[in-house]
Each structure stands twice: as C-alpha cells, then as structure tokens.
XYZ file of C-alpha atoms in Angstrom:
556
model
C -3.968 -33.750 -10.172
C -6.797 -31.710 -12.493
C -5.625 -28.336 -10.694
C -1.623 -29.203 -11.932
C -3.656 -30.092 -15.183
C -4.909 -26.797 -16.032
C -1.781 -24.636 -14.825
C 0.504 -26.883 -17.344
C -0.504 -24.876 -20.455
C 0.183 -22.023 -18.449
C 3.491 -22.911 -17.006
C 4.371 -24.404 -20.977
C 3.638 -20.535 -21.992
C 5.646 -18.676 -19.413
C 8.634 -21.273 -20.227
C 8.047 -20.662 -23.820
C 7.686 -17.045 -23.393
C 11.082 -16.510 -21.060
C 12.999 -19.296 -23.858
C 12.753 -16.909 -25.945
C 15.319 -14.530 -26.287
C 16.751 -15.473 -22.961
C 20.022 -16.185 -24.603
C 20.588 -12.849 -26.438
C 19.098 -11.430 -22.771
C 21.948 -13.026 -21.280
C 24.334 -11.803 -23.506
C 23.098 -8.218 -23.920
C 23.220 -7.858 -19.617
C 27.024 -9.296 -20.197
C 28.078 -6.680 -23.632
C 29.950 -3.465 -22.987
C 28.302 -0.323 -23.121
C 26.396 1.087 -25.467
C 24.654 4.130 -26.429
C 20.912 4.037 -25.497
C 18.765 3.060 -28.260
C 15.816 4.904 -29.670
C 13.472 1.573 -29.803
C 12.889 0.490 -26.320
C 12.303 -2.973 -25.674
C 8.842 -4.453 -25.705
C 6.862 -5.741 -23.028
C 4.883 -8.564 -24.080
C 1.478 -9.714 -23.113
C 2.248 -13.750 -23.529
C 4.673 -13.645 -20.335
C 2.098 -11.258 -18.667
C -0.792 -13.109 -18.955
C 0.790 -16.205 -18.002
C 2.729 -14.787 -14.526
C -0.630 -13.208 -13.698
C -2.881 -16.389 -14.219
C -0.310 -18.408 -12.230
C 0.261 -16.041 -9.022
C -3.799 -15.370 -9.197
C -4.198 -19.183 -9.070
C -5.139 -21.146 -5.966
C -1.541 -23.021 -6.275
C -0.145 -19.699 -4.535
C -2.912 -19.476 -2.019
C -3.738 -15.837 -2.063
C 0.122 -14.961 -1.132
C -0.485 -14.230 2.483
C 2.091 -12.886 4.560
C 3.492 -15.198 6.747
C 1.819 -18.436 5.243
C 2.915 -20.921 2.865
C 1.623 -19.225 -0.073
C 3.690 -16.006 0.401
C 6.721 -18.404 0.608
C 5.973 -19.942 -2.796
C 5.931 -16.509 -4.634
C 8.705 -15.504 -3.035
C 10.493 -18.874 -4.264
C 8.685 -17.927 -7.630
C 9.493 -14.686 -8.109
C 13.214 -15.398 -6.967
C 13.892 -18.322 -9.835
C 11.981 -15.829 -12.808
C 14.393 -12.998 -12.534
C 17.539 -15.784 -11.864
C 15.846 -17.216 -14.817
C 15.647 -14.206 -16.739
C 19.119 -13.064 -16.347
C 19.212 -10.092 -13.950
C 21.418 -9.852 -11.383
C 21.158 -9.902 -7.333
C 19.641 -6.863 -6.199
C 21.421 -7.515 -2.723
C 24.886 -7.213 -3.311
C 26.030 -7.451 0.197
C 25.035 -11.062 0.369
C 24.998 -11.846 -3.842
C 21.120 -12.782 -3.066
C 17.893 -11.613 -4.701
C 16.469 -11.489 -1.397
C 16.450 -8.863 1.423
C 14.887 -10.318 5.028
C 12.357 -7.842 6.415
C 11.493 -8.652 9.936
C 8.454 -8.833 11.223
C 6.353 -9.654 14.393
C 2.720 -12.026 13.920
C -0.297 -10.588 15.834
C -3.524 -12.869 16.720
C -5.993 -11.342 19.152
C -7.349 -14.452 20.840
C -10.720 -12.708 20.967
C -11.924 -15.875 23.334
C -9.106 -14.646 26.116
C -10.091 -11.336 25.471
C -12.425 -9.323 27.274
C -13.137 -5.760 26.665
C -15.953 -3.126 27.956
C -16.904 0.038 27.579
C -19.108 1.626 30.636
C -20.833 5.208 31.082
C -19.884 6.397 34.490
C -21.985 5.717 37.358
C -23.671 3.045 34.767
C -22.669 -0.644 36.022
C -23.672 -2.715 32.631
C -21.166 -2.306 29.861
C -22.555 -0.699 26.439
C -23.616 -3.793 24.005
C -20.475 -3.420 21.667
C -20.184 -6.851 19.712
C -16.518 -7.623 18.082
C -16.636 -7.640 14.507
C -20.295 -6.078 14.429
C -19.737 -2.279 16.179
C -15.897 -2.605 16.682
C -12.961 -4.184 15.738
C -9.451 -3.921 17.764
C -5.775 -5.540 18.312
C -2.255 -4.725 19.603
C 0.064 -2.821 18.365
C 3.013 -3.453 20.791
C 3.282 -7.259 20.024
C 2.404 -8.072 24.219
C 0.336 -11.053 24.612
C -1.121 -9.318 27.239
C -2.535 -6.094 27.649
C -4.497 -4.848 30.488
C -6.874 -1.942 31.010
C -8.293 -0.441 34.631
C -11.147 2.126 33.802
C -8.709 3.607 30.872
C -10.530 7.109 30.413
C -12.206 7.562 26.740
C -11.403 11.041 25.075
C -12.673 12.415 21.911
C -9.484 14.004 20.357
C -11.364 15.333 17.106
C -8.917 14.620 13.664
C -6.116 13.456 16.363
C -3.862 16.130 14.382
C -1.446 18.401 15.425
C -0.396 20.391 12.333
C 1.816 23.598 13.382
C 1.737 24.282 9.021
C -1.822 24.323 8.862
C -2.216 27.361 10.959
C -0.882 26.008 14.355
C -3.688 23.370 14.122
C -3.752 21.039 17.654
C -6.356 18.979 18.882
C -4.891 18.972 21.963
C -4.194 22.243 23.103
C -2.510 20.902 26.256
C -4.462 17.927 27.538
C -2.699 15.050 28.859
C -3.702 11.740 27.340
C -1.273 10.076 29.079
C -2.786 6.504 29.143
C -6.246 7.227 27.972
C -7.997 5.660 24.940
C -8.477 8.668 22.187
C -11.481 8.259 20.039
C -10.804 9.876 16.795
C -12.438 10.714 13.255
C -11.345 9.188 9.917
C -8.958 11.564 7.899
C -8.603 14.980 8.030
C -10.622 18.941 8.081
C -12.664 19.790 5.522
C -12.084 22.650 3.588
C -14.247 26.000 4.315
C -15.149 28.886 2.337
C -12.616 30.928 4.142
C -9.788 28.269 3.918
C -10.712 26.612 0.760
C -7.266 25.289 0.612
C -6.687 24.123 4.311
C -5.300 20.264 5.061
C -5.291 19.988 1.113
C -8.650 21.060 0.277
C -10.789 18.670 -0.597
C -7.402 16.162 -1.244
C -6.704 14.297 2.033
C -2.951 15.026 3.438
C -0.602 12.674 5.358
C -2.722 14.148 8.808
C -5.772 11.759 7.317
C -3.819 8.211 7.382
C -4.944 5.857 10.312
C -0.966 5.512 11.022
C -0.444 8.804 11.500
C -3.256 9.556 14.163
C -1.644 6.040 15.731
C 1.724 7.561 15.733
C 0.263 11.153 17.284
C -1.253 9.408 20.044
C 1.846 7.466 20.862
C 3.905 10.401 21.142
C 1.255 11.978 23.478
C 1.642 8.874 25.564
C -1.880 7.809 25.034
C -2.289 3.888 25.246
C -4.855 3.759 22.433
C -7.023 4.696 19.186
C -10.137 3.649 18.144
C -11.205 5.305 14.836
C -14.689 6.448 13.755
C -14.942 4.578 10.360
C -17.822 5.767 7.894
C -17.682 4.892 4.503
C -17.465 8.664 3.215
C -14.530 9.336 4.800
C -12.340 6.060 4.204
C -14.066 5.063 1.028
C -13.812 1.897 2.076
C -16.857 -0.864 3.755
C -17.011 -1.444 7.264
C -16.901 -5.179 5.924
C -13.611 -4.696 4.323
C -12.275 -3.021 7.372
C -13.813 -6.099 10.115
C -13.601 -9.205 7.688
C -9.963 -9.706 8.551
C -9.797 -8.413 12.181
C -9.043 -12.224 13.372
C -6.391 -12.804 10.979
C -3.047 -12.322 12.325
C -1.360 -8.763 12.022
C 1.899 -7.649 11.329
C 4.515 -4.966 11.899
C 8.264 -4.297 11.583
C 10.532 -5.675 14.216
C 12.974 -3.993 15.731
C 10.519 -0.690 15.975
C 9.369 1.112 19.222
C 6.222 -0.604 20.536
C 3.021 0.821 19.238
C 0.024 1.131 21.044
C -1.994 -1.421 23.113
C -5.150 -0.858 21.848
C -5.932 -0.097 17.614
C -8.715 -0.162 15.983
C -11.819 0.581 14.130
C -15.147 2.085 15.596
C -18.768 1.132 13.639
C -20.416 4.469 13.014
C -23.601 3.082 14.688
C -21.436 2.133 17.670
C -19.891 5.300 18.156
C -23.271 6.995 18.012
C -24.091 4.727 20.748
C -20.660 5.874 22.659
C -21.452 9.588 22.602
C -25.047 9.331 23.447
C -24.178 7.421 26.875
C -21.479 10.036 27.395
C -24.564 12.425 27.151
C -23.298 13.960 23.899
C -24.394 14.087 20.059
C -21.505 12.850 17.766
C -22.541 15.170 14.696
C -22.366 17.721 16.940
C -19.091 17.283 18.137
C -17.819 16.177 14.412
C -19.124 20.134 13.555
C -16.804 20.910 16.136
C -14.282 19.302 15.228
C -13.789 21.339 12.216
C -13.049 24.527 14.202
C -9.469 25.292 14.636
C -10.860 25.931 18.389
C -11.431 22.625 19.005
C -10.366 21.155 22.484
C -10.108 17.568 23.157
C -12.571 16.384 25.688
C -12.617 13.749 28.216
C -15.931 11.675 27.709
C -17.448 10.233 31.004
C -16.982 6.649 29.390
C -13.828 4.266 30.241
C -12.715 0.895 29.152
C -11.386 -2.072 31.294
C -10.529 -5.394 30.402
C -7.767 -7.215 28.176
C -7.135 -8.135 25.122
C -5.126 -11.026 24.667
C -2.758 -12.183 21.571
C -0.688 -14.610 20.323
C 2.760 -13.194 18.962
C 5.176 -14.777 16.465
C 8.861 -13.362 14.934
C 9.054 -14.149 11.729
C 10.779 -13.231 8.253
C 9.705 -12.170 5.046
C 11.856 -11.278 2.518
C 11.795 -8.189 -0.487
C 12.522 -9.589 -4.018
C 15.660 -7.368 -5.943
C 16.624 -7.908 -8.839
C 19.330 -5.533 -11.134
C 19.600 -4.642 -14.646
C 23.242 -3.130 -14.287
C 23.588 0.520 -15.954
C 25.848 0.714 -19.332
C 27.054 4.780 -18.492
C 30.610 4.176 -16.452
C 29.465 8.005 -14.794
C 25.645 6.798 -13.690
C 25.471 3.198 -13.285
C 26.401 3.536 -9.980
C 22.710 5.640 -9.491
C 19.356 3.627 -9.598
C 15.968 3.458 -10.772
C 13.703 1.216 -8.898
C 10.462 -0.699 -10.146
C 8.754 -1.986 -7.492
C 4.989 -3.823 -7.051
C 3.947 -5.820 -3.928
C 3.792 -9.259 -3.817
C 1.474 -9.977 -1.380
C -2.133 -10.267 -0.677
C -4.587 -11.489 2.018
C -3.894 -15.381 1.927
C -6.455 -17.536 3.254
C -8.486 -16.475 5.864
C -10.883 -18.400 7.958
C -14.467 -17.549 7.756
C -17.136 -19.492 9.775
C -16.117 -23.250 8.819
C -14.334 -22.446 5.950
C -11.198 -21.469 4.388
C -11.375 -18.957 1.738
C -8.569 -17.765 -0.692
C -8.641 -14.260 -1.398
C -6.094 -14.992 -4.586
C -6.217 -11.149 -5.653
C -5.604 -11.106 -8.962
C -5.910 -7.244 -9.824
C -4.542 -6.360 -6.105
C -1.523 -7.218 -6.914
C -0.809 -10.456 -9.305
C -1.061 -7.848 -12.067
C 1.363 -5.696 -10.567
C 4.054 -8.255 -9.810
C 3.078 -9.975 -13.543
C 3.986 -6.861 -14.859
C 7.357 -6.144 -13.487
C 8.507 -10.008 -14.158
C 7.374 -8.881 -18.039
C 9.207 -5.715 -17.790
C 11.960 -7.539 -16.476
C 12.211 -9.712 -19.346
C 11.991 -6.668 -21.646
C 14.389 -4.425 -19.442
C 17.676 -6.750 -19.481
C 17.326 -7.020 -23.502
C 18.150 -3.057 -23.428
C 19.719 -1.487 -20.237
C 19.894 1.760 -19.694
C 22.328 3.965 -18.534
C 21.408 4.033 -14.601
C 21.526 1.136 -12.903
C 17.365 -0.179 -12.877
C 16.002 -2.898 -9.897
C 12.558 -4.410 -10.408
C 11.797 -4.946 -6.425
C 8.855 -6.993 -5.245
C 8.298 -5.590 -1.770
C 6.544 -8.024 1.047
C 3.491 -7.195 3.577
C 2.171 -4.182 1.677
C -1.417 -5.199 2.766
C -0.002 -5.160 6.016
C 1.109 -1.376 6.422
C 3.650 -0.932 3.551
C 5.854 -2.410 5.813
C 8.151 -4.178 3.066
C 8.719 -1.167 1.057
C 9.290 0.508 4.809
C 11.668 -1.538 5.513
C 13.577 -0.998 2.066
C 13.635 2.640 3.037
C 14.824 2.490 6.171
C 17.804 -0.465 5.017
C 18.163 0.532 1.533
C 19.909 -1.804 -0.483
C 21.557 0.879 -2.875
C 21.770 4.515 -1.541
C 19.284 6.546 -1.198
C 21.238 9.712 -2.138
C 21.877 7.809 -5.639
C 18.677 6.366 -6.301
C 16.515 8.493 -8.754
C 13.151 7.873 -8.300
C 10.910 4.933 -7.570
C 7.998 3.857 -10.130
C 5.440 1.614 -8.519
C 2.877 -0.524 -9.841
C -0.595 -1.534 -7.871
C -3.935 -2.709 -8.937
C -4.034 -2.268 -13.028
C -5.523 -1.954 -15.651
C -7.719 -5.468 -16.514
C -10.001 -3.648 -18.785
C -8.718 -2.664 -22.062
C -6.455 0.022 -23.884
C -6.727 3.963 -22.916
C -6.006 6.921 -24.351
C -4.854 8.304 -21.167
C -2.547 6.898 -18.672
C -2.416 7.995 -14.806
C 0.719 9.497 -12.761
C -1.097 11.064 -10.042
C 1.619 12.366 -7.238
C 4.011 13.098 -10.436
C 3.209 16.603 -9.927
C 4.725 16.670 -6.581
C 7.855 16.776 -8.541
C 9.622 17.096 -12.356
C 8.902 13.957 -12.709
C 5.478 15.359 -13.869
C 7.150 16.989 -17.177
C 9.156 13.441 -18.068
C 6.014 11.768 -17.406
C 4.050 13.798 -20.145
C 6.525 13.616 -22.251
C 6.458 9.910 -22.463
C 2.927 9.416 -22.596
C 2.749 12.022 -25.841
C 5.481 9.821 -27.718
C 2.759 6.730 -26.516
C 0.184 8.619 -28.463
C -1.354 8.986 -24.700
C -2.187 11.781 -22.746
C -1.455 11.678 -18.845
C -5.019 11.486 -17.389
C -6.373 14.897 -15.566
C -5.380 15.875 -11.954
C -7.976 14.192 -9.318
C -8.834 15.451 -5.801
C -7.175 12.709 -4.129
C -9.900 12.463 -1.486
C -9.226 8.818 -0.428
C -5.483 10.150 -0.001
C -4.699 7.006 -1.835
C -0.637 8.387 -2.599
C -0.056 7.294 1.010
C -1.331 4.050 0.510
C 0.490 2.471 -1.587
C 4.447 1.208 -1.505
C 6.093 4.429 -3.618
C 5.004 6.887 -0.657
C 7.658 4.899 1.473
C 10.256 5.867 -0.856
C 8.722 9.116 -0.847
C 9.052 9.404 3.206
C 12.721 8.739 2.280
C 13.154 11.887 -0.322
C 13.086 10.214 -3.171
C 10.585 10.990 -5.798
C 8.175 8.311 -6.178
C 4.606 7.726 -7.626
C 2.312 4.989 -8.777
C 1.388 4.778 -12.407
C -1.939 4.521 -12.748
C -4.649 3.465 -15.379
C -6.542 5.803 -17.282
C -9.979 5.652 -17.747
C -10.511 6.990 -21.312
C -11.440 3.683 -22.824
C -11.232 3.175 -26.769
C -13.313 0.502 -26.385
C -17.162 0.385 -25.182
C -16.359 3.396 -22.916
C -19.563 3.083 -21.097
C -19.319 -1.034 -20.474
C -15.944 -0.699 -19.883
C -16.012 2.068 -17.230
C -18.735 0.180 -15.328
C -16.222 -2.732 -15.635
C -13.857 -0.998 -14.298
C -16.148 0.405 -11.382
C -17.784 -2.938 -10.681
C -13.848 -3.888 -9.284
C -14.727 -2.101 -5.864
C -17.062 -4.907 -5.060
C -13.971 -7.198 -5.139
C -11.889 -4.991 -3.481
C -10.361 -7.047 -1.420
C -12.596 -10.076 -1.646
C -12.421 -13.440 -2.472
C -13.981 -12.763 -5.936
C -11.253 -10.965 -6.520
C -9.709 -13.455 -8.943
C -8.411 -13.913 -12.876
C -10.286 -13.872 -15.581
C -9.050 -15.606 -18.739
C -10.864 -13.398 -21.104
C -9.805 -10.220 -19.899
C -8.516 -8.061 -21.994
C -4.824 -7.263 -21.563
C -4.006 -5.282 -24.109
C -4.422 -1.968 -21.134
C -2.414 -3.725 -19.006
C 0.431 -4.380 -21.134
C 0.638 -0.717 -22.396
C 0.614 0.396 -18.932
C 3.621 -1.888 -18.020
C 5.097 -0.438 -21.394
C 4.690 3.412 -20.472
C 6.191 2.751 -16.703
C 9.421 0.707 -18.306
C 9.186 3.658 -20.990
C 9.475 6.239 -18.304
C 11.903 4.307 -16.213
C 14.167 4.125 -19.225
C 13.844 7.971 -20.065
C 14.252 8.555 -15.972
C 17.779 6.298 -16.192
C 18.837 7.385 -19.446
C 18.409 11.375 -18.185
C 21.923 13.741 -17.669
C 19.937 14.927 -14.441
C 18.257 12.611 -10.909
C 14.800 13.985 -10.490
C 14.400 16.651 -8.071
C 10.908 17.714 -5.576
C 9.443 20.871 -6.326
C 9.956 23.479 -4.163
C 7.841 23.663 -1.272
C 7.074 19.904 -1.533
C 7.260 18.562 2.268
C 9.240 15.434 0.960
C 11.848 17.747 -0.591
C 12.999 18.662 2.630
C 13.949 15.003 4.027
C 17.329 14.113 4.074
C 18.456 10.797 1.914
C-alpha cells in the first residue's frame, strides 16, 4: 500500500495535467481546417515529469519485453493517447495497437554443453559462460548440435564490393563452420583516410550485419571479439543479460545456431592454442589482402533453449492532417517503450526500471502528444511507441516491414532515445540529419529556438544504427534521432560530468528517476522535435536523401 501511496500525487498530476485542455483538444482534432498557426503548441514539463516518474517506477517493472511489466505500459500508453484525444494509428482494425510477433529464447545453460578443443589436444580450453564467453540461438531450435564444427577467423566478417571490392572471404567455404570475427569495421589509413567511413563506423560494423553475412555464406555461427574500444560498451553490459530470454521477429528465416560474444582475454586464449597471436592477425585484418583462415580449433557440443511465440504490440496513435492535398502523407514520432525488465541475478530479482533509456523518451512523446492534437498540422502526424527495441529494433522492424500508413507517403521519422535529464542547452543534436535535407529544416528550427544544432561527431560507436529511426531509414525514409546537446547554460563543468557519469548506468539497475532532476533540457528537446515535426508536416515538399546517400536508393 506505501508504493500506491507515493505514485498517487503523481497519478493526481498527470490527471490534472491531461484535464486540462483536453476538452478544447478534443474539439480542435474534430474543427475543419485551418491554416497553420505561427505559435506552435507547448509542450509542458508537468505531464512530462509525471509520465516519466510513473513508467520509471517499480509499478511498471522495468517494461521488459515479454513480461508483465511491458504489458502494463502497453495498457498505459494505449488509455493516455485514447485519453488525450488522438485517433487509432491502425486503421485497418480502428486500434491503437499493431501486434509484432515474436519468438522467446532461453539458453538452458544447465542442458547445454559447449567446448572448444585445439586439435590433437583432448582437454577442452577453460572457457567459463558468462566469464570469457557468452552465446545463444538464433534460429529459435531447442536444440542445436555441434560435431567438431571447424573455428575460422573471418577478420571484420565484411564483404563490401563499394569499399574497394573489400571480402574477407575471397572464396572460402564456411559452410557450417563457426566464424570468429572482430567488433565493427577497418580503420582508416593514411592512404584511405576515408575508407568504411573513416573514423565513423558504417552499417559493415553492426553485430547484425556480420550475423546476417555469415548466414548467407552458410556458416552455422558467430562469435564476436568484444573489447571495449571497439563497441564502447563493458563486457558486463554485454554478459549481464546473456540468461535472460532473447527475442526476434517471427515469421523471419532462421538465424544462426550459434551467436555470441567472445571475452578479449578468451579469445587471446583461442588464438594462442591455434598457435597464432591475435594482434597479429587483427594487423592483418586491416589489409584489403586479408584471407579468412581456418584455425586448428573446433567446437562440439549443444546448446539447449527453451522457445516461446509470443506477441507484443507497437503503440499508434494519429493527429489527423488539416491540408485536404497532404493529410493523406505522414510524419511519425516514435520512442521505444521498452527496457530490460527484471532480470534474475544470483538470488535476486532486480528491476532495471530505465528511466533515461527510454521512460524519458516515451514521457516525451505522450507530452508532445498532448501538445500536438491542440494544433495539427497539415500532414497527417503518429506518435508511435515501438516494442523490443532493446531486443534488436525489432518493433520499429517490424513497422517497416508492415507499415501501417505507406511508406511512399510517409515523410520522415523523428525518434526520441535516452534524453536530456540534465538541464537546458544552447545546442540541440540531429546527428544523421545530414544524410539528408532534413539537415537544413533542422537548423532552421533550432535558430528560431535561439539554439544552434550541435557540431558534426565522428560517429565511432555507429550509434545511427542503433537506435529505432535507422529502421525507417532501411525502409527509405529519412529518419534521425534528436539528440541532446551538450552546451550547458548551467554549471557546464558539473553538468557535463553529470551527463558523463550516465554511462555507469547504462543499462543498469541504477538506472532510475530522479525527482530533482532538472527538466527544463528535456522539455525543450521534446519542444524542438514537435517544432521540427510541425515545420516537416506543414512543408509544400516530403524530405528527400541526398544524393549518393545508400538509403536513397531503397525502394518505399
């Protein structure tokens, strides 16, 4: 009874905030057309705060996929834009849901049983789960087998016929072999300063891709090399959740029987028994002469899961356009909903509530909604909370690939992850805005802010394919996160160790709300992304890629 205690003021302050003006909402989303107004409607930090304390709260259980937390926000999230006025973003079925299927992986690590041996060598290298490596399935079998499945070190795992006929392969067959692999992509040299991106990591450096490369090959699995340089992420953020059940999109071709993550120590242990020196053979990697090799190591066993089919479901919601010519074209809003859940650790349950990754994000579109259907615009606009991000991006994935308004018609997609819980900027990120003239609406939005759009970054981490707008993206439609800037007005140098201090929460369980965090950042960046949404839908021209762009060329 003491937890419903202290969510009542908050649930007293989101009714209070939606009460008001809901009527006028309602009748504004119902009046004829009219022209656009110069004023746009305010998003306010009351509603914000509240949405964000609530879905960062125990009550919602971290939001995991698949568990009953994510099915509360979902319930949640439906009832605030019903609430709020807005229509069904599903219009074939009048519902604000969409149903993304999915299939639940478990390994059953005691079932499973996996080895690695030198050949010629009859003990198995001491390779403890969770320690040196961490694996699963990624064709949804609850039983996969391996007979002395050859090891290969396939360099990047990239075959790149842009970048200068790049192949790691150069003809060998990996036909049912295990491929050992580096984390992301070539480095730049001084004679190709500008090859695989430069110092920027390119679509070749995503996990998935080197997954999907070595499935086409025929290969039966992937272990990756992990170091902290090249992922920018811990080896305890990559292992701490290697129990907890995985997911992927029904309905797609099988993936590949073994996934996972190699421990740099372990892999140095890997190479030496194979009688070779991994930084060696990472130096060689970066040669565009580069073979794969066979390593005289192979892997028997199985690895054993427990699989489940199960649905999630996308949140869409509409703002209807006012412009008879372009309401029948869209702008989409879209944050994920989800986070880790709770997750089992030792003999305890934790909660990982994240409350910057990505309660702030789905906060913010529920006070953007609020805002939005007090002013449409002349495009159509959907605020869409997409499901299983953490997962693979499979919700916005799924959107993509069943889109429910077309493609061809929808203008761009603004996305919202991780923000700003620090305090006002003077700049404001839109990193990936450049890869099309979105870039110039963009600037122009953040100079009538009084903001500046934050300078270009190396995108080392390759962080635009991480997040849910580089689905949309995949699709040909122009699509970028907007980020925070990092120009504080405040403290600058407290607040941008505030704001670095975060990656120790990355995905933690510490990674929860704060009541004296200062919103004001926040709400200004929810302001400048329904700002540029609104300049986006209210535009005579849909946003187009720049030429050249690789996205520009995919067919919607």
């Amino acid at each position: 009874m003491r937890k419903f205690s202290r969510l009542l003021p908050l649930a007293l302050t989101l009714a209070s905030c939606i009460g008001v003006g809901l009527l006028p909402a309602l009748a504004q989303a119902q009046a004829p057309a009219a022209k656009p107004q110069a004023q746009h409607a305010q998003v306010e930090e009351a509603p914000l705060r509240a949405h964000l304390a609530l879905l960062a709260s125990d009550l919602f259980e971290g939001r995991g996929t698949g568990q009953r937390g994510g099915d509360l926000t979902m319930a949640y999230l439906e009832t605030q834009v019903q609430a709020l006025g807005l229509q069904p973003g599903n219009g074939q079925s009048k519902s604000y849901r969409q149903a993304v299927q999915l299939i639940g992986v478990s390994t059953v690590l005691e079932q499973s049983q996996l080895s690695i041996k030198a050949a010629h060598q009859k003990p198995a290298l001491p390779l403890s789960f969770g320690t040196d490596w961490v694996f699963s399935t990624g064709n949804g079998q609850t039983l996969n087998v391996f007979e002395d499945a050859e090891l290969v070190f396939a360099g990047y795992g990239i075959t790149a016929p842009e970048e200068g006929n790049w192949d790691d392969f150069k003809g060998l067959d990996v036909r049912g072999k295990i491929l050992i692999v580096l984390a992301n992509d070539p480095f730049p040299t001084e004679a190709e300063p500008n090859r695989f991106g430069g110092k920027a990591m390119t679509i070749y450096g995503r996990r998935g891709y080197k997954y999907e490369e070595a499935l086409r090959r025929g290969a039966k699995g992937v272990l990756v090399i992990h170091t902290e340089a090249s992922t920018l992420t811990s080896w305890p953020v990559v292992s701490q959740g290697a129990l907890a059940e995985q997911f992927q999109l029904a309905g797609k071709e099988p993936g590949l029987a073994l996934q996972g993550w190699l421990s740099e120590g372990a892999a140095q242990k890997l190479f030496a028994a194979a009688g070779l020196d991994l930084a060696q053979q990472r130096l060689a990697a970066e040669g565009r002469d580069f073979k794969a090799q066979p390593l005289a190591l192979k892997l028997s066993g199985k690895l054993a899961a427990r699989t489940r089919a199960l649905q999630q479901d996308n949140i869409a919601a509409l703002v209807p356009g006012t412009d008879p010519q372009l309401k029948d074209e869209l702008l989409i809003y879209s944050a994920h909903w989800d986070h880790l859940g709770k997750q089992v650790q030792g003999d305890k349950t934790v909660i990982f509530n994240g409350a910057v990754d990505n309660a702030s994000g789905s906060a913010a579109l529920l006070a953007m909604a609020q805002a939005a259907v007090r002013q449409p615009a002349r495009r159509s606009q959907m605020f869409l909370w997409v499901a299983a991000e953490e997962q693979g991006l499979l919700g916005s994935a799924w959107y993509a690939a069943y889109p429910l308004w077309p493609l061809a018609k929808t203008a761009a997609a603004l996305n919202l992850d991780t923000l700003n819980f620090v305090g006002r900027t003077r700049d404001i990120g839109a990193h990936g805005s450049e890869r099309s003239n979105l870039d110039t609406v963009a600037a122009g939005v953040a100079e009538r802010m009084g903001l500046s759009i934050a300078p270009p970054r190396v995108d080392v981490g390759g962080f635009y394919f991480r997040s849910d707008h580089f689905s949309f993206a995949k699709a040909g439609v122009p699509a970028f996160s907007v980020s925070s800037g990092s120009q504080y007005l405040g403290d600058a140098e407290a607040q941008t160790a505030k704001r670095r201090a975060y990656g120790a929460r990355y995905h933690q369980a510490s990674d929860t709300y704060d009541p004296t965090w200062d919103l004001s950042g926040m709400r200004e960046q929810a302001q400048y992304t329904l700002n540029l949404g609104r300049a986006i839908a209210d535009a005579e021209r849909l946003p187009a890629w720049k030429p050249g762009d690789p996205f520009g060329a995919v067919k919607r």
